[in-house]
Each structure stands twice: as structure tokens, then as C-alpha cells.
mmCIF file of C-alpha atoms in Angstrom:
data_model
loop_
_atom_site.group_PDB
_atom_site.id
_atom_site.type_symbol
_atom_site.label_atom_id
_atom_site.label_comp_id
_atom_site.label_asym_id
_atom_site.label_seq_id
_atom_site.Cartn_x
_atom_site.Cartn_y
_atom_site.Cartn_z
ATOM 1 C CA MET A 288 0.000 0.000 0.000
ATOM 2 C CA SER A 289 1.440 3.340 -1.060
ATOM 3 C CA LYS A 290 1.586 6.436 1.115
ATOM 4 C CA PHE A 291 0.056 9.521 -0.502
ATOM 5 C CA ALA A 292 0.728 13.201 0.152
ATOM 6 C CA LEU A 293 -1.072 16.147 -1.442
ATOM 7 C CA VAL A 294 0.793 19.426 -1.892
ATOM 8 C CA THR A 295 -1.345 22.356 -2.995
ATOM 9 C CA GLY A 296 0.535 24.864 -5.093
ATOM 10 C CA GLY A 297 3.117 22.170 -5.721
ATOM 11 C CA SER A 298 4.265 23.175 -9.183
ATOM 12 C CA ARG A 299 6.840 25.819 -8.256
ATOM 13 C CA GLY A 300 8.895 27.400 -5.479
ATOM 14 C CA ILE A 301 8.452 26.118 -1.935
ATOM 15 C CA GLY A 302 5.700 23.739 -3.072
ATOM 16 C CA ARG A 303 8.042 22.129 -5.602
ATOM 17 C CA ALA A 304 10.753 21.667 -2.975
ATOM 18 C CA ILE A 305 8.237 20.057 -0.623
ATOM 19 C CA CYS A 306 7.032 17.688 -3.367
ATOM 20 C CA VAL A 307 10.571 16.588 -4.166
ATOM 21 C CA LYS A 308 11.403 16.014 -0.485
ATOM 22 C CA LEU A 309 8.227 14.014 0.158
ATOM 23 C CA ALA A 310 8.972 11.846 -2.894
ATOM 24 C CA GLN A 311 12.478 11.224 -1.528
ATOM 25 C CA GLU A 312 10.843 10.144 1.735
ATOM 26 C CA GLY A 313 8.820 7.490 -0.097
ATOM 27 C CA TYR A 314 5.511 9.240 -0.673
ATOM 28 C CA GLN A 315 3.484 9.183 -3.847
ATOM 29 C CA VAL A 316 3.012 12.924 -4.167
ATOM 30 C CA ILE A 317 -0.109 14.481 -5.627
ATOM 31 C CA ILE A 318 1.013 17.762 -7.152
ATOM 32 C CA ASN A 319 -1.842 20.249 -7.143
ATOM 33 C CA TYR A 320 -1.687 23.190 -9.513
ATOM 34 C CA ALA A 321 -4.272 25.613 -10.823
ATOM 35 C CA SER A 322 -2.984 26.611 -14.248
ATOM 36 C CA ASN A 323 0.712 26.002 -14.913
ATOM 37 C CA GLU A 324 0.774 22.402 -16.127
ATOM 38 C CA ALA A 325 4.247 22.758 -17.671
ATOM 39 C CA GLU A 326 5.789 23.639 -14.293
ATOM 40 C CA ALA A 327 3.796 20.895 -12.565
ATOM 41 C CA LYS A 328 5.200 18.377 -15.063
ATOM 42 C CA LYS A 329 8.734 19.635 -14.315
ATOM 43 C CA THR A 330 8.095 19.012 -10.626
ATOM 44 C CA LEU A 331 6.889 15.486 -11.399
ATOM 45 C CA GLU A 332 10.039 14.866 -13.458
ATOM 46 C CA MET A 333 12.198 16.061 -10.542
ATOM 47 C CA MET A 334 10.437 13.452 -8.389
ATOM 48 C CA ASP A 335 11.324 10.630 -10.819
ATOM 49 C CA GLY A 336 7.625 10.103 -11.471
ATOM 50 C CA ASN A 337 6.774 9.303 -7.807
ATOM 51 C CA GLY A 338 3.408 10.963 -7.987
ATOM 52 C CA GLU A 339 0.725 12.422 -10.147
ATOM 53 C CA LEU A 340 -0.717 15.747 -11.214
ATOM 54 C CA LEU A 341 -4.077 16.969 -9.986
ATOM 55 C CA SER A 342 -5.303 20.267 -11.388
ATOM 56 C CA PHE A 343 -7.917 22.236 -9.452
ATOM 57 C CA ASP A 344 -8.366 25.720 -8.018
ATOM 58 C CA VAL A 345 -8.327 25.365 -4.211
ATOM 59 C CA SER A 346 -10.494 28.485 -3.877
ATOM 60 C CA ASP A 347 -13.341 26.764 -5.745
ATOM 61 C CA ALA A 348 -15.069 24.440 -3.264
ATOM 62 C CA ALA A 349 -17.010 22.459 -5.877
ATOM 63 C CA GLN A 350 -13.979 22.014 -8.132
ATOM 64 C CA THR A 351 -11.840 20.933 -5.167
ATOM 65 C CA LYS A 352 -14.417 18.403 -3.936
ATOM 66 C CA ALA A 353 -14.841 16.975 -7.423
ATOM 67 C CA ALA A 354 -11.086 16.584 -7.971
ATOM 68 C CA LEU A 355 -10.532 14.951 -4.574
ATOM 69 C CA SER A 356 -13.548 12.677 -5.028
ATOM 70 C CA ASP A 357 -12.310 11.648 -8.473
ATOM 71 C CA TRP A 358 -8.854 10.882 -7.010
ATOM 72 C CA GLN A 359 -10.429 8.755 -4.276
ATOM 73 C CA GLN A 360 -12.499 6.809 -6.817
ATOM 74 C CA ARG A 361 -9.313 6.033 -8.754
ATOM 75 C CA HIS A 362 -7.587 4.925 -5.514
ATOM 76 C CA PRO A 363 -10.327 3.080 -3.590
ATOM 77 C CA GLU A 364 -7.950 1.318 -1.192
ATOM 78 C CA GLU A 365 -5.814 4.398 -0.469
ATOM 79 C CA TYR A 366 -6.152 7.714 1.314
ATOM 80 C CA ILE A 367 -4.208 10.941 1.440
ATOM 81 C CA GLU A 368 -2.346 10.831 4.734
ATOM 82 C CA VAL A 369 -0.367 14.066 4.372
ATOM 83 C CA ILE A 370 -1.750 17.421 3.273
ATOM 84 C CA VAL A 371 0.522 20.399 2.710
ATOM 85 C CA ASN A 372 -1.617 23.507 2.304
ATOM 86 C CA ASN A 373 0.890 25.584 0.393
ATOM 87 C CA ALA A 374 -1.259 27.289 -2.265
ATOM 88 C CA GLY A 375 -1.330 31.029 -1.831
ATOM 89 C CA ILE A 376 -0.788 34.317 -3.592
ATOM 90 C CA ARG A 377 0.179 37.854 -2.691
ATOM 91 C CA ARG A 378 -1.458 40.989 -4.028
ATOM 92 C CA ASP A 379 0.353 43.612 -1.963
ATOM 93 C CA ASN A 380 -1.042 47.112 -1.709
ATOM 94 C CA VAL A 381 -1.994 49.560 1.009
ATOM 95 C CA MET A 382 -5.575 48.903 2.023
ATOM 96 C CA ALA A 383 -6.812 52.345 0.943
ATOM 97 C CA LEU A 384 -5.808 51.518 -2.642
ATOM 98 C CA MET A 385 -6.482 47.778 -2.616
ATOM 99 C CA PRO A 386 -8.976 46.539 -5.197
ATOM 100 C CA GLU A 387 -11.716 44.463 -3.581
ATOM 101 C CA GLU A 388 -10.870 41.614 -5.971
ATOM 102 C CA ASP A 389 -7.303 41.464 -4.545
ATOM 103 C CA TRP A 390 -8.669 41.194 -1.006
ATOM 104 C CA HIS A 391 -10.991 38.327 -1.892
ATOM 105 C CA ARG A 392 -8.575 36.448 -4.168
ATOM 106 C CA VAL A 393 -5.824 36.293 -1.528
ATOM 107 C CA LEU A 394 -8.213 35.147 1.206
ATOM 108 C CA ASP A 395 -10.049 32.732 -1.088
ATOM 109 C CA ILE A 396 -6.900 30.903 -2.182
ATOM 110 C CA THR A 397 -5.040 30.896 1.123
ATOM 111 C CA LEU A 398 -7.769 30.598 3.745
ATOM 112 C CA SER A 399 -10.773 29.141 1.927
ATOM 113 C CA GLY A 400 -8.377 26.868 0.037
ATOM 114 C CA PHE A 401 -7.184 25.439 3.365
ATOM 115 C CA PHE A 402 -10.789 24.620 4.296
ATOM 116 C CA ASN A 403 -11.786 23.337 0.855
ATOM 117 C CA VAL A 404 -8.884 20.874 0.758
ATOM 118 C CA THR A 405 -8.631 19.837 4.406
ATOM 119 C CA GLN A 406 -12.273 19.355 5.341
ATOM 120 C CA PRO A 407 -13.086 16.547 2.864
ATOM 121 C CA LEU A 408 -9.824 14.695 3.591
ATOM 122 C CA LEU A 409 -10.117 14.698 7.399
ATOM 123 C CA PRO A 410 -12.611 11.807 7.701
ATOM 124 C CA ALA A 411 -10.215 9.328 6.040
ATOM 125 C CA MET A 412 -7.398 10.456 8.346
ATOM 126 C CA GLN A 413 -9.663 9.960 11.350
ATOM 127 C CA LEU A 414 -10.861 6.570 10.120
ATOM 128 C CA ASN A 415 -7.261 5.417 9.557
ATOM 129 C CA LYS A 416 -6.123 7.000 12.836
ATOM 130 C CA PHE A 417 -3.264 8.728 11.059
ATOM 131 C CA GLY A 418 -2.750 11.917 9.151
ATOM 132 C CA ARG A 419 -0.565 14.962 8.992
ATOM 133 C CA ILE A 420 -1.580 18.463 7.947
ATOM 134 C CA VAL A 421 1.043 21.107 7.282
ATOM 135 C CA ASN A 422 -0.245 24.641 6.791
ATOM 136 C CA MET A 423 2.188 27.137 5.338
ATOM 137 C CA ALA A 424 2.045 30.452 7.187
ATOM 138 C CA SER A 425 4.158 33.587 7.328
ATOM 139 C CA VAL A 426 5.509 36.114 9.768
ATOM 140 C CA SER A 427 2.939 38.438 8.153
ATOM 141 C CA GLY A 428 0.255 36.364 9.838
ATOM 142 C CA LEU A 429 1.853 36.901 13.236
ATOM 143 C CA LYS A 430 2.542 40.597 13.196
ATOM 144 C CA GLY A 431 1.088 42.032 10.010
ATOM 145 C CA LEU A 432 3.199 43.964 7.562
ATOM 146 C CA PRO A 433 2.513 47.285 5.831
ATOM 147 C CA GLY A 434 0.963 46.838 2.405
ATOM 148 C CA GLN A 435 -0.091 43.263 3.177
ATOM 149 C CA THR A 436 -3.448 43.624 4.905
ATOM 150 C CA ASN A 437 -5.031 40.880 2.816
ATOM 151 C CA TYR A 438 -2.027 38.543 2.997
ATOM 152 C CA SER A 439 -1.587 39.132 6.736
ATOM 153 C CA ALA A 440 -5.294 38.447 7.342
ATOM 154 C CA ALA A 441 -5.133 35.221 5.319
ATOM 155 C CA LYS A 442 -1.964 33.926 6.983
ATOM 156 C CA GLY A 443 -3.207 34.973 10.441
ATOM 157 C CA GLY A 444 -6.373 33.018 9.715
ATOM 158 C CA ILE A 445 -4.303 29.968 8.768
ATOM 159 C CA ILE A 446 -2.370 30.224 12.032
ATOM 160 C CA ALA A 447 -5.571 30.493 14.102
ATOM 161 C CA ALA A 448 -7.287 27.680 12.183
ATOM 162 C CA THR A 449 -4.255 25.435 12.671
ATOM 163 C CA LYS A 450 -4.339 26.031 16.429
ATOM 164 C CA ALA A 451 -8.073 25.348 16.550
ATOM 165 C CA LEU A 452 -7.758 22.177 14.459
ATOM 166 C CA ILE A 453 -5.318 20.506 16.854
#
């Protein structure tokens, strides 16, 4: 039986490094990406094929549920035992000049994405009495930084949700 890990935003940067490390540790890594399939494929190549690609926008609850449900149907005897909630964006600007869309997009991907991915995968972790959830945060979520009201709110929400989930 294989061990599976899902890394949201796994196609580039920190997410890519996490995917590669998890593959080295023996996990079949599910690389989530929203739009950059070419970079996701590069990540998969760096992992020597120890995984698969799974495209969905974490901010879209229906799309996320459908993708995770489809994965589970293709792997009926398996479950995702590690979740790395890494997907996130920054749209820095002082709040007085921040477009409403930038506020919502940052919170939707980072904070709603955490919920949309984690909530449907928790029951299998509970049933199997094992699971690990890693939520990527930032110092911005602890102390807030000028020009990052939306990002700080999203990362602060992740920190609080992580503490409450324990």
C-alpha cells in the first residue's frame, strides 16, 4: 500500500521543494496546480515520477471536492495521509488603494483553500487513525506587515485555524 501526500501549489517554489522532499521520503506525491501544467510536469520529473498531477483551483469548493472525489475513486484502497496547504498568492497594496478583488482572491486561495482541501480529507485520516496536515504560514500572519493587509489576514487566519484544528 502506497503512502500519498497532497501538496497544494506544488508546481513551483516552496511547493516544488516540498514535493521533491516528500517523494524522496517514499511518498506518492499528488502535485496540485491551478494553471501552470508545464511547471507541474517539471516538478513530477524532478520526483522521478513518484506521484501524479491533480489540477484544481483550491479556492473553488465544488472544483476541489470533485477533484478529490475523483482521485479517491481512482484509488479506492488508499487515502491521502499528508496534506501540505501551500497554495497562496500575494497581491500587496496599502488597504486604501487595494482593489476588492485582490482582497478576496488572496483570502479565497489561502484561507478558503485550506478549508476546501482539508475538510473533505479529514474523515479518512480519522478513520485510519493517522494523518498529517502542514499549513504554510508567514511572519505576516503573526505581526502584520505594511501593504499586506489581505495577505496578513489570510496567513493569520491559517495560524488560528491550525491552532483550533489541533
